[in-house]
Each structure stands twice: as structure tokens, then as C-alpha cells.
CSV table of C-alpha atoms and ligand atoms in Angstrom, one decimal:
chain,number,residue,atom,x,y,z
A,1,UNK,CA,115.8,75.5,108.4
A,2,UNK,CA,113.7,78.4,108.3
A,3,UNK,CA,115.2,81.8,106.7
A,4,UNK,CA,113.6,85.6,106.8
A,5,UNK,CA,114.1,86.7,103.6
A,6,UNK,CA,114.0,90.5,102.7
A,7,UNK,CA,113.9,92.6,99.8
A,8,UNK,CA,114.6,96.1,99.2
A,9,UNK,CA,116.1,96.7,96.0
A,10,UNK,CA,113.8,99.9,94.8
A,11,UNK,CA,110.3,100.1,95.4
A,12,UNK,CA,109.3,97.2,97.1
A,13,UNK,CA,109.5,96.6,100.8
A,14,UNK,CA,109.3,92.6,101.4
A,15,UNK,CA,109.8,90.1,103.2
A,16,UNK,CA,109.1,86.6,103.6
A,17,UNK,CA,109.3,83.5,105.6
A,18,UNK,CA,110.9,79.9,103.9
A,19,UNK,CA,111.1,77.0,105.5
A,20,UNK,CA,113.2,73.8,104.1
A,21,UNK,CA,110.4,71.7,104.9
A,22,UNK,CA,107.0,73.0,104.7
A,23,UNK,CA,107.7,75.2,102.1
A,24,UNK,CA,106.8,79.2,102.0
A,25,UNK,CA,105.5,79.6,105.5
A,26,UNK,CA,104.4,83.8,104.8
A,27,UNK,CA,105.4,86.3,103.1
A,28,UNK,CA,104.5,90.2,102.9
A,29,UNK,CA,104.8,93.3,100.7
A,30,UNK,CA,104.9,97.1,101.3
A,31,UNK,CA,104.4,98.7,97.7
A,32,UNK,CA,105.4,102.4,97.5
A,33,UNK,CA,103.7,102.8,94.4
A,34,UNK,CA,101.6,105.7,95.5
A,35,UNK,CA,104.6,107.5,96.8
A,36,UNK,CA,106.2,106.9,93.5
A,37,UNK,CA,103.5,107.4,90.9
A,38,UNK,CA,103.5,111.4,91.1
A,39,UNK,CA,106.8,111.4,89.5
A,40,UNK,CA,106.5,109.2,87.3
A,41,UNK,CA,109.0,106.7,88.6
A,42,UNK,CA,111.5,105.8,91.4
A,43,UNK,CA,112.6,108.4,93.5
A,44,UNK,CA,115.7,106.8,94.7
A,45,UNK,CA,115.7,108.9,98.1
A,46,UNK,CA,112.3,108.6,98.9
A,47,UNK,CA,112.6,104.6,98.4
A,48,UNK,CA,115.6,104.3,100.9
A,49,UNK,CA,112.8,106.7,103.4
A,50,UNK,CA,110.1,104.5,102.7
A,51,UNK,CA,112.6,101.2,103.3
A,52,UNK,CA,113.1,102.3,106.7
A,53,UNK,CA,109.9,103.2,107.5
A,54,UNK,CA,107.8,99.9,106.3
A,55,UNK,CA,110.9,97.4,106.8
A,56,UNK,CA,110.4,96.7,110.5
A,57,UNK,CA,106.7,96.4,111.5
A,58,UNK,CA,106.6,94.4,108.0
A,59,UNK,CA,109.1,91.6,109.9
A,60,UNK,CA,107.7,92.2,112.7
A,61,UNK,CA,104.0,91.2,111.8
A,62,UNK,CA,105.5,88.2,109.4
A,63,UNK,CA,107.5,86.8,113.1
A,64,UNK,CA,103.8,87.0,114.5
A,65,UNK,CA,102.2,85.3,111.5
A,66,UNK,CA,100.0,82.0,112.8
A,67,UNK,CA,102.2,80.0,110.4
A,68,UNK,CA,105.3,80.9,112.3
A,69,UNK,CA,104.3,79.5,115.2
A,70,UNK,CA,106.4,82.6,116.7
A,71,UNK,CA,109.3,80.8,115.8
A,72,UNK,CA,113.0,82.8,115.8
A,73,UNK,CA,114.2,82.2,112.3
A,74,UNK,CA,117.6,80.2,111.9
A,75,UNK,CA,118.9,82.7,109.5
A,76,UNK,CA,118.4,85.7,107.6
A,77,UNK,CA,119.5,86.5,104.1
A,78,UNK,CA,118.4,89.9,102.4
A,79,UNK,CA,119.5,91.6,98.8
A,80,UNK,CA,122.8,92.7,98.8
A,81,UNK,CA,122.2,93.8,94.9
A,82,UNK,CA,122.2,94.9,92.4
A,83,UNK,CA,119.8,97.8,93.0
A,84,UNK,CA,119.6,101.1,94.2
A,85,UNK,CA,122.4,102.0,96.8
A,86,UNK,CA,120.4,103.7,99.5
A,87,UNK,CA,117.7,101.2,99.8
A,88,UNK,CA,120.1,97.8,99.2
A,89,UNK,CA,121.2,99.4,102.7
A,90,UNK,CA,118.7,99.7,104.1
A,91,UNK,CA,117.7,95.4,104.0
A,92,UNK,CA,121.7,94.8,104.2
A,93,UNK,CA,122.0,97.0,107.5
A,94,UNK,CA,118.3,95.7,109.6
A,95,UNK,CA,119.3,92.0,108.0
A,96,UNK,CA,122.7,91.7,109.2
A,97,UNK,CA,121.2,93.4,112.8
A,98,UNK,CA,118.7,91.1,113.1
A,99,UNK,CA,120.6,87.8,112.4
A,100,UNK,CA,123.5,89.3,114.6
A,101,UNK,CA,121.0,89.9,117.5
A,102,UNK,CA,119.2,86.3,117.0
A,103,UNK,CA,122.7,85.0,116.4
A,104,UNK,CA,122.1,83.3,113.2
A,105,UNK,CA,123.6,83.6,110.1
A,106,UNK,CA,123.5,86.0,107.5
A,107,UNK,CA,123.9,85.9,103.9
A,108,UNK,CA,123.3,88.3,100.7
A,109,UNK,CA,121.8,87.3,97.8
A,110,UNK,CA,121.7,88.5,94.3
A,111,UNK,CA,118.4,90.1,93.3
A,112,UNK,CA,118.3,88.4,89.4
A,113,UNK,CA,119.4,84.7,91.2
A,114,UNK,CA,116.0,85.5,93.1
A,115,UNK,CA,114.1,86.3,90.4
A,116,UNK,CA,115.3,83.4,88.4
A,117,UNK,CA,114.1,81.1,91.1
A,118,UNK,CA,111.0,82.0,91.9
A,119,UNK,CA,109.7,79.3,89.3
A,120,UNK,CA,110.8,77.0,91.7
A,121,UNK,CA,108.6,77.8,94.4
A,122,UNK,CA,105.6,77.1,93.0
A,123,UNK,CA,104.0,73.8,92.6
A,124,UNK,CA,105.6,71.5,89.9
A,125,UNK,CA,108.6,73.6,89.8
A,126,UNK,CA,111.0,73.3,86.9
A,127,UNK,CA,114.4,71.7,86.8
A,128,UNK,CA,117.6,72.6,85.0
A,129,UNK,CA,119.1,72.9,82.3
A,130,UNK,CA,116.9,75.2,81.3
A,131,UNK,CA,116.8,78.5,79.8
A,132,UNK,CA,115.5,81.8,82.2
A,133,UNK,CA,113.8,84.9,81.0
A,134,UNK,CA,114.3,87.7,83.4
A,135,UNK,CA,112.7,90.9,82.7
A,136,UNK,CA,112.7,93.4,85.8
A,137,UNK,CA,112.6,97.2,85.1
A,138,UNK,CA,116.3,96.6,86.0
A,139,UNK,CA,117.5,94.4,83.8
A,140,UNK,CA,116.6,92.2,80.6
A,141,UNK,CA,118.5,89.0,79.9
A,142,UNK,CA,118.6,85.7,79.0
A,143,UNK,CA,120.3,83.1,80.9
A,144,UNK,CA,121.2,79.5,80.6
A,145,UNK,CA,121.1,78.0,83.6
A,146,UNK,CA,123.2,74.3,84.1
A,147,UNK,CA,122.6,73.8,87.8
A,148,UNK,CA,121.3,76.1,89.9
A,149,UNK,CA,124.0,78.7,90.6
A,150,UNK,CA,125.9,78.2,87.2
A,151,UNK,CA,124.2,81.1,85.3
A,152,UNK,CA,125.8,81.9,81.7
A,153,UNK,CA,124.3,84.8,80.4
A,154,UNK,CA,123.3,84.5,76.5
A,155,UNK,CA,122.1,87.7,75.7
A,156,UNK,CA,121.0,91.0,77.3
A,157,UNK,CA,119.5,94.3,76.2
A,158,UNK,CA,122.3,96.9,75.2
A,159,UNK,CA,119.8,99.7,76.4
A,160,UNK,CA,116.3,100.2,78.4
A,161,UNK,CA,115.3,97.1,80.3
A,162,UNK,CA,111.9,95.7,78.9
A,163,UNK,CA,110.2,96.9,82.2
A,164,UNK,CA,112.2,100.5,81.5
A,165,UNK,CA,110.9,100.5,78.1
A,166,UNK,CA,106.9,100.0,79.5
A,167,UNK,CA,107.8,102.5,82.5
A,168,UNK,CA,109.1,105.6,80.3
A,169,UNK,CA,106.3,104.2,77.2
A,170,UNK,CA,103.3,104.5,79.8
A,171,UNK,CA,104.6,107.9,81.0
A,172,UNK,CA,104.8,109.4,77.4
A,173,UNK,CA,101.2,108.0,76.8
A,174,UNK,CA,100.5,109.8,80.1
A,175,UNK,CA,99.9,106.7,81.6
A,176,UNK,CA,100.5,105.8,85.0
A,177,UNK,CA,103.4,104.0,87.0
A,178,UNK,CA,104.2,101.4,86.9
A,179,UNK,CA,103.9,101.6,83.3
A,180,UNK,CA,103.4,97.5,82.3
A,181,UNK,CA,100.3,97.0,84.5
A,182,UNK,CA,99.0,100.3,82.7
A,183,UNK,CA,100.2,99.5,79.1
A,184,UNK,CA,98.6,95.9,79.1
A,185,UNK,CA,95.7,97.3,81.1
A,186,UNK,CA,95.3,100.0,78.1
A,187,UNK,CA,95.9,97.7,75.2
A,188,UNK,CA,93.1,95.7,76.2
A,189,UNK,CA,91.0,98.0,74.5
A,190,UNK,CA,93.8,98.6,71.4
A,191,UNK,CA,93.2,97.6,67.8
A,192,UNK,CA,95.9,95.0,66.8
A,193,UNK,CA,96.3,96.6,63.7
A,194,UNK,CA,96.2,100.3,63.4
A,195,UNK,CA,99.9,100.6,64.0
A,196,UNK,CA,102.6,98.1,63.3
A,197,UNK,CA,106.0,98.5,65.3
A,198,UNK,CA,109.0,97.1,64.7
A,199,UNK,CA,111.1,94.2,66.5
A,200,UNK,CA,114.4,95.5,67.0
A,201,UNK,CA,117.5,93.4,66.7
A,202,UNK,CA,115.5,90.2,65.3
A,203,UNK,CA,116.9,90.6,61.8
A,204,UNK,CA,120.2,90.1,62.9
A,205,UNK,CA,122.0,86.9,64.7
A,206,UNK,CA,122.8,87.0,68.3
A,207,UNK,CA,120.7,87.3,71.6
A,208,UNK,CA,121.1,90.8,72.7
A,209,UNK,CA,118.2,93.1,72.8
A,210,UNK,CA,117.4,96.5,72.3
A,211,UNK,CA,114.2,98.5,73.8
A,212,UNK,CA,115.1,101.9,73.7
A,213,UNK,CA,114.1,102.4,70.2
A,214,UNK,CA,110.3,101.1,71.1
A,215,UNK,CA,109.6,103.7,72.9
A,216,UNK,CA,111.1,106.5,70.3
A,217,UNK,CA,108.4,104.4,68.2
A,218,UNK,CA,105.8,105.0,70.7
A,219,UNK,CA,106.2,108.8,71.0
A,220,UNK,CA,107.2,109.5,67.2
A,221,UNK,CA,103.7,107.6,67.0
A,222,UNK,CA,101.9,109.3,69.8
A,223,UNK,CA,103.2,112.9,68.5
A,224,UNK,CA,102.1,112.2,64.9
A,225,UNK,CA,98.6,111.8,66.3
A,226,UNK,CA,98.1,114.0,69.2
A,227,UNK,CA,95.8,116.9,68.3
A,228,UNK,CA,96.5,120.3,70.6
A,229,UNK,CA,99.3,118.0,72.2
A,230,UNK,CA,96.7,115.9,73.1
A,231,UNK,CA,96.0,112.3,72.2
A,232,UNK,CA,92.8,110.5,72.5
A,233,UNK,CA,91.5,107.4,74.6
A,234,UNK,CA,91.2,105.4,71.4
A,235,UNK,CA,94.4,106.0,70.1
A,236,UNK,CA,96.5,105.8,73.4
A,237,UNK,CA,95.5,102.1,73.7
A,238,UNK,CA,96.1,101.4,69.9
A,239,UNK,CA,100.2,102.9,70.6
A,240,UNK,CA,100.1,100.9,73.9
A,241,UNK,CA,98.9,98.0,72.2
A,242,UNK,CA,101.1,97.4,69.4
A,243,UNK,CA,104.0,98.9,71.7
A,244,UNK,CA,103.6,95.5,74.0
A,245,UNK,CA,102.9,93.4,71.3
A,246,UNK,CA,106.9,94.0,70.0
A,247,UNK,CA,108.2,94.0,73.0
A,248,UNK,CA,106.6,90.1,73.5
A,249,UNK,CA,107.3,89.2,70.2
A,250,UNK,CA,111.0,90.3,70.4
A,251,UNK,CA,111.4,88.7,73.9
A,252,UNK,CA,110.1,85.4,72.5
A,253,UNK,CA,112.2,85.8,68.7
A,254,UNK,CA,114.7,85.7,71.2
A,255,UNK,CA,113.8,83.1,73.8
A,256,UNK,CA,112.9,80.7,70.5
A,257,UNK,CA,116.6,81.5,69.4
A,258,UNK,CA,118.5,80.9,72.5
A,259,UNK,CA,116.2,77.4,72.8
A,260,UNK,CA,117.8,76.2,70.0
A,261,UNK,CA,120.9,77.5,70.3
A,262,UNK,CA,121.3,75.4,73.9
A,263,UNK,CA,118.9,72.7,73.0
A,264,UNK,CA,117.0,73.0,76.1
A,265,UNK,CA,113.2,72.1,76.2
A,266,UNK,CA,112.4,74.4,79.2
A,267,UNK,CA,112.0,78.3,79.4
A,268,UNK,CA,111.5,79.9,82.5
A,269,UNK,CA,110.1,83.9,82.8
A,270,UNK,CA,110.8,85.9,85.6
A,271,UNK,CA,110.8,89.4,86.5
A,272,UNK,CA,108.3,92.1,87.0
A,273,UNK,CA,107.5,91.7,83.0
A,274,UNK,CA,106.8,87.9,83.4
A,275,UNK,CA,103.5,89.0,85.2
A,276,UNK,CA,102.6,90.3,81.5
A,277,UNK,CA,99.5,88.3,80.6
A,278,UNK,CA,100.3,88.6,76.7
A,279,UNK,CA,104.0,87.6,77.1
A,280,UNK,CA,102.8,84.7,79.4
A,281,UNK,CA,99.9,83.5,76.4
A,282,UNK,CA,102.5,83.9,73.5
A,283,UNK,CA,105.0,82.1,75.8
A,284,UNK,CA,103.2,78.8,75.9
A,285,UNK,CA,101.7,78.6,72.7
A,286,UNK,CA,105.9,78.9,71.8
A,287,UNK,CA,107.1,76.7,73.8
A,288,UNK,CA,104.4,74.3,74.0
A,289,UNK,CA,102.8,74.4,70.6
A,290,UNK,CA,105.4,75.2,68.3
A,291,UNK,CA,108.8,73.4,70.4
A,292,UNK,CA,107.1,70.7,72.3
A,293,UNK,CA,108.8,72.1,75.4
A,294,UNK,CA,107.7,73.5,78.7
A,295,UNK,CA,107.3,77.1,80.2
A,296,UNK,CA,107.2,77.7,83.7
A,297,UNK,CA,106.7,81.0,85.7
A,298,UNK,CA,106.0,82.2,88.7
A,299,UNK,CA,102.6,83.6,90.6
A,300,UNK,CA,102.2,87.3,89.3
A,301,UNK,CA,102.8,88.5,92.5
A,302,UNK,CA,106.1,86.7,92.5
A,303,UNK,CA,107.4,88.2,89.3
A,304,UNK,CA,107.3,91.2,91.0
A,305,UNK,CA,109.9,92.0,93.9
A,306,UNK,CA,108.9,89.9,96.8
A,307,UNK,CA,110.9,88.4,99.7
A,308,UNK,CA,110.2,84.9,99.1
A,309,UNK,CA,112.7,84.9,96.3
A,310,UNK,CA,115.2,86.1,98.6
A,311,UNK,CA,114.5,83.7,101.4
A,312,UNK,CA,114.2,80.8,99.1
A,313,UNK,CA,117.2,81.8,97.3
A,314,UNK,CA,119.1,82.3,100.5
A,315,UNK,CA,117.9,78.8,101.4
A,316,UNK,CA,119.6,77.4,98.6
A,317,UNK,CA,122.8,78.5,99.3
A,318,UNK,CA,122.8,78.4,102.8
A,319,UNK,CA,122.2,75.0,102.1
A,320,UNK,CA,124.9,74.6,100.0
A,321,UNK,CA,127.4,76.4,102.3
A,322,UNK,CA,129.0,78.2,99.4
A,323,UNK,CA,129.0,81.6,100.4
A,324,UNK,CA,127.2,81.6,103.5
A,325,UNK,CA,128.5,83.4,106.8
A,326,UNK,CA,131.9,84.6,105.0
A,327,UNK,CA,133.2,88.1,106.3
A,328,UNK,CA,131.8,89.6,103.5
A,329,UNK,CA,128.1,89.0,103.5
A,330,UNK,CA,128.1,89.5,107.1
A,331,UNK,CA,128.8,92.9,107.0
A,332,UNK,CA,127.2,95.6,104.8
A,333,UNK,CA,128.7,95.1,101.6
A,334,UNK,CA,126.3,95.8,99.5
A,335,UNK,CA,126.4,95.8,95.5
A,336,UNK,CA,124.7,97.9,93.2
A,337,UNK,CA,125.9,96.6,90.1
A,338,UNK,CA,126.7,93.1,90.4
A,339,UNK,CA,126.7,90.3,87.5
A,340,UNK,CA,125.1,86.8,88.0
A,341,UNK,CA,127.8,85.4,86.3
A,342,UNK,CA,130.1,86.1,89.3
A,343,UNK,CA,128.2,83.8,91.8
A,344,UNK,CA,129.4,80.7,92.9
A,345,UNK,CA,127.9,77.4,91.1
A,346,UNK,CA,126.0,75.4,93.8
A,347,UNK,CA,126.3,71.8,94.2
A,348,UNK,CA,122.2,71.3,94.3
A,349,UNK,CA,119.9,70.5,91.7
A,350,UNK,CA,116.5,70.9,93.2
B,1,KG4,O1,111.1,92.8,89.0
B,1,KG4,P1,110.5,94.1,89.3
B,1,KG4,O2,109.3,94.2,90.3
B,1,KG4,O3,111.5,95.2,89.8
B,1,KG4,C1,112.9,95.2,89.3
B,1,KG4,O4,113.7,94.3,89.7
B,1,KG4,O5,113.1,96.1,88.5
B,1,KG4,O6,110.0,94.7,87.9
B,1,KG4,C2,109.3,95.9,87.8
B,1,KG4,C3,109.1,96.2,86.3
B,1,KG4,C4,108.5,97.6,86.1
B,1,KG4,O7,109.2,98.1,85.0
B,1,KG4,C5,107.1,97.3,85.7
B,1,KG4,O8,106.5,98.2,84.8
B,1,KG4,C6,107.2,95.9,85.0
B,1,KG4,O9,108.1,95.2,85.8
B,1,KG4,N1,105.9,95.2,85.1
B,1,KG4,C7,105.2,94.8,84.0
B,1,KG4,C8,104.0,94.2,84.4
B,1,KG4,N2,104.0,94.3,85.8
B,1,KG4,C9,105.2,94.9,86.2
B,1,KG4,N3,105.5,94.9,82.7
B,1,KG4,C10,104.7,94.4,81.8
B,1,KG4,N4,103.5,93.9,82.1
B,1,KG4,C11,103.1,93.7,83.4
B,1,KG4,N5,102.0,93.2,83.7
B,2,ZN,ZN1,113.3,92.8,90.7
């Protein structure tokens, strides 16, 4: 079976082709990063805009990829949510069209449950039980996954997202968006000591999280050392150093407790923040070093949105016939907020 997957939850247009035999056949990506970035973040309007605009010729040129074959796909499935409301509608209203006009089925899939298993489309993918990671600028959780499609969620943060916390960090710092690319790309340069921030909710049991207060760190920091409102090169990548280097340590304080807590051997990261290179290094020598266990994640450019997590994770239930084709996911419904614990288990294991 081959499934057109898209994606258009914010500010990524993507889409992708998956095929239950050969694997990822193509997938493409229409960042609106520059039509973001003056502002400092997501426009929500201009996302929806940009949606319509890039969604289209984006399909279009994947259907007339050499690895297609030009090949009709047998279905289509595309992010019903959660995510922004205007551009969810966008991939909802051109994928329903477009699997009504090939007549093929249709089916909406849960933006995290595509994060989650993009692991598994890379070479050597992991199996559950395990324990997932997901970090987007959406949402920050961890998840213990059973099977796939029987997601219990162990802990989440009660503010900012981890992504949300680097986004509104960098932009304080006068950095620009998307803020984790810039923060990591700044604290390359940052002395690991100069400033020492703290690791919020890590004294205390439990495996929620809290990021918000970070970034009060960060500008308390940044305004006790800006001269004429101004802070220097030097000193930007110290705060954007030690700023990252809580936010990885608390993620993984609270990966390490929600490992033993299950007794799984296996982490996965997902999310735009799994393309972190620090959290990624600190991950492994964790689970690999210190728990004998195993950490799998996906490409960079899969952390990020893409549409091959939505194609493959339409796959996977289309597969398992759950929710495929019901009224509801053939229409428009889509939904902004939306909990992974509400999807149906599957009855696969791959
Ligand atoms: O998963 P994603 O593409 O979109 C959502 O579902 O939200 O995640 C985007 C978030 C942004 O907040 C961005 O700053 C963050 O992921 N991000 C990173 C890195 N690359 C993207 N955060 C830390 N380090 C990175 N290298
Ligand atoms: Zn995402």
C-alpha cells in the first residue's frame, strides 16, 4: 500500500510518500521560516496562507518523483491535530479532496503519534515497550508506549513546551527563529560555566516538567548583564549555553526517572527538540553508559515536522483498520487539541 502523507500543523508544509513495501519512497518540505522569523514566531494566519499556497505543487511534484513511478497513491492520510486550527484545515480539506477524487481512503492522524514514530522509520528501528520523548514547540511529554497505539502519558510540562521555552529564550537573546537551531548554534561558542541555571521540578518526585521558569532565568540573566540594554556576543552565548544545558539535563533527570519507573531499557526522542545535538550526546551516554539500554531517534530532519511521519503513521493504522475510513476522518473534523491518550490501541507491533 502506498499512502501520501501530509502535514500542516504550523509552519511546515510536508508531505511525503510511504510505501508498505519499499519503505519511504519521497518526501518533501516547504519551511516558512522566512515568512515567520520577522515576528519572531508563528503567525497563525499567515501559516494557514502559506499552507495553501505551497501545499499543492508540493504533492504535485512528490506524484512526479522518479521513485513514484507516477503511481496514484492507495490512500491519503494527513494531520487532523492537534495544531493550529487554520492550517490543520488546510491538509484536512486538499487530503480528504484528493483521496475523494482518486477514490481512496482517507484517514487523520494525530500529530504527536507521528512524531513518536518516526524512530521507526529509520534503519534498525526500535520496538516497544519503550519509553518516547516528544519535544515539539507544541508539546513536551513523556510517554510509555506498550504497543504501538497504546500511549500512556507519564508526565508532561505544566507550562512552555521545551521547544516554546528555546523559541521565546532565543527571541529575548535577540536571537533568531526558530530559537533551538539558534540557541545550540550560539552556545557553541558559550563557557560552561559562567552561569549556572537551575533544573526545575528535579527535586521533587513525579514526571511533569516545567520550562517557563528557564526562560525568566535567561532574561533576569540577560538584563543583569546588558549594558545600554544591550548585551554582548560573548555573553549571549554563555546565557544560551547554560540555558540549553538545563533544559537537557532536566529532560533526561526525567527520562532516567520514568526508565526506571517502567523498567523499560529503550528511550526514544522525538520532536523538533530531538534534533538537539547536546540532548542527543547526553542521551546516549544515559542510556547507554549509565543504564545499559538503548536510544533511538530519528534523522534531524525528521524530528522536525515532516510528512513522512504522517504517511507512515497513517500506514500503521490503515493497516490496522482501526479508525480508517470512519465518517469522521473522512470529513473535516479536524482537532486542535487532541490527547494521545484517546487513540485507539493497534493490534501491530512493528
Ligand atoms: O516538532 P516541531 O517541528 O514542531 C511542533 O510540532 O511544534 O518542533 C519545533 C520546535 C521549535 O520550538 C524549535 O525551536 C525546536 O523544535 N527545535 C529545536 C532544535 N531544532 C528545532 N530545539 C532545540 N534544538 C534544536 N536543534
Ligand atoms: Zn511537530
Amino acid at each position: 500500500m502506498r499512502v501520501l502523507g501530509i502535514e500542516s500543523s504550523c509552519d511546515d508544509t510536508g508531505a511525503a510518500i510511504y510505501d508498505s513495501d519499499k519503505g519511504l519512497l519521497c518526501h518533501k518540505l516547504a519551511s516558512q521560516i522566512s515568512l515567520h522569523q520577522p515576528y519572531g514566531g508563528v503567525v497563525p494566519e499567515l501559516a494557514a496562507r502559506d499552507h495553501i499556497r505551497s501545499l499543492l505543487p508540493l504533492v504535485n511534484a512528490l506524484l512526479q518523483d522518479e521513485s513514484n513511478h507516477g503511481q496514484q497513491p492507495d490512500a491519503v492520510a494527513y494531520t487532523q491535530g492537534p495544531g493550529l486550527a487554520g492550517a490543520l484545515l488546510v491538509g484536512a480539506s486538499v487530503g480528504a479532496s484528493l483521496a475523494y477524487g482518486w477514490g481512496v481512503p482517507v484517514i487523520g492522524v494525530h500529530h504527536m503519534e507521528g512524531h513518536l514514530l518516526a524512530p521507526l522509520l529509520e534503519p534498525n528501528a526500535p520496538k516497544p515497550p519503550f519509553v518516547a520523548l516528544l519535544v515539539s514547540g507544541g508539546h513536551s511529554m513523556l510517554v510509555e508506549v506498550q504497543a504501538i497505539g497504546e500511549y500512556h502519558i507519564l508526565g508532561a510540562s505544566l507550562d512552555d513546551a521545551a521547544g516554546e521555552a528555546f523559541d521565546k529564550t532565543a527571541k529575548l537573546l535577540s536571537l533568531p527563529y526558530p530559537g533551538g537551531p539558534s540557541i545550540s548554534q550560539a552556545a557553541i561558542n558559550g563557557d560552561p560555566i559562567r552561569f549556572q541555571f537551575p533544573r526545575p521540578m528535579t527535586d521533587r518526585p513525579g514526571l511533569d516538567m516545567s520550562f517557563s521558569g528557564l526562560k525568566t532565568f535567561a532574561l533576569t540573566t540577560a538584563q543583569a548583564h546588558a549594558v545600554e540594554g544591550k548585551l554582548d556576543t560573548q555573553t549571549t552565548a554563555d546565557i544560551a549555553y547554560a540555558f540549553q544545558d538545563a533544559v537537557t539535563d532536566t529532560l533526561l533527570i526525567k527520562c532516567k526517572r520514568a526508565l526506571q519507573q517502567t523498567g523499560h531499557k529503550t528511550l526514544i526522542i522525538a520532536g523538533g527538540v530531538g534534533a538537539n545535538q547536546q540532548l542527543r550526546q547526553k542521551a546516549k551516554i544515559l542510556c547507554e553508559e549509565e543504564l545499559g539500554g538503548q536510544v533511538y531517534y530519528p534523522r534531524p530532519a525528521f524530528c522536525t515536522d515532516n510528512g513522512a511521519m504522517i504517511a507512515y503513521a497513517g500506514w500503521c493504522r490503515l493497516h490496522a483498520q482501526t479508525d480508517a475510513l470512519s465518517n469522521e476522518s473522512r470529513g473535516f473534523n479536524i482537532k486542535p487539541r487532541w490527547s494521545l491518550e484517546e487513540l485507539a490501541p493497534l493490534n501491530i507491533t512493528n
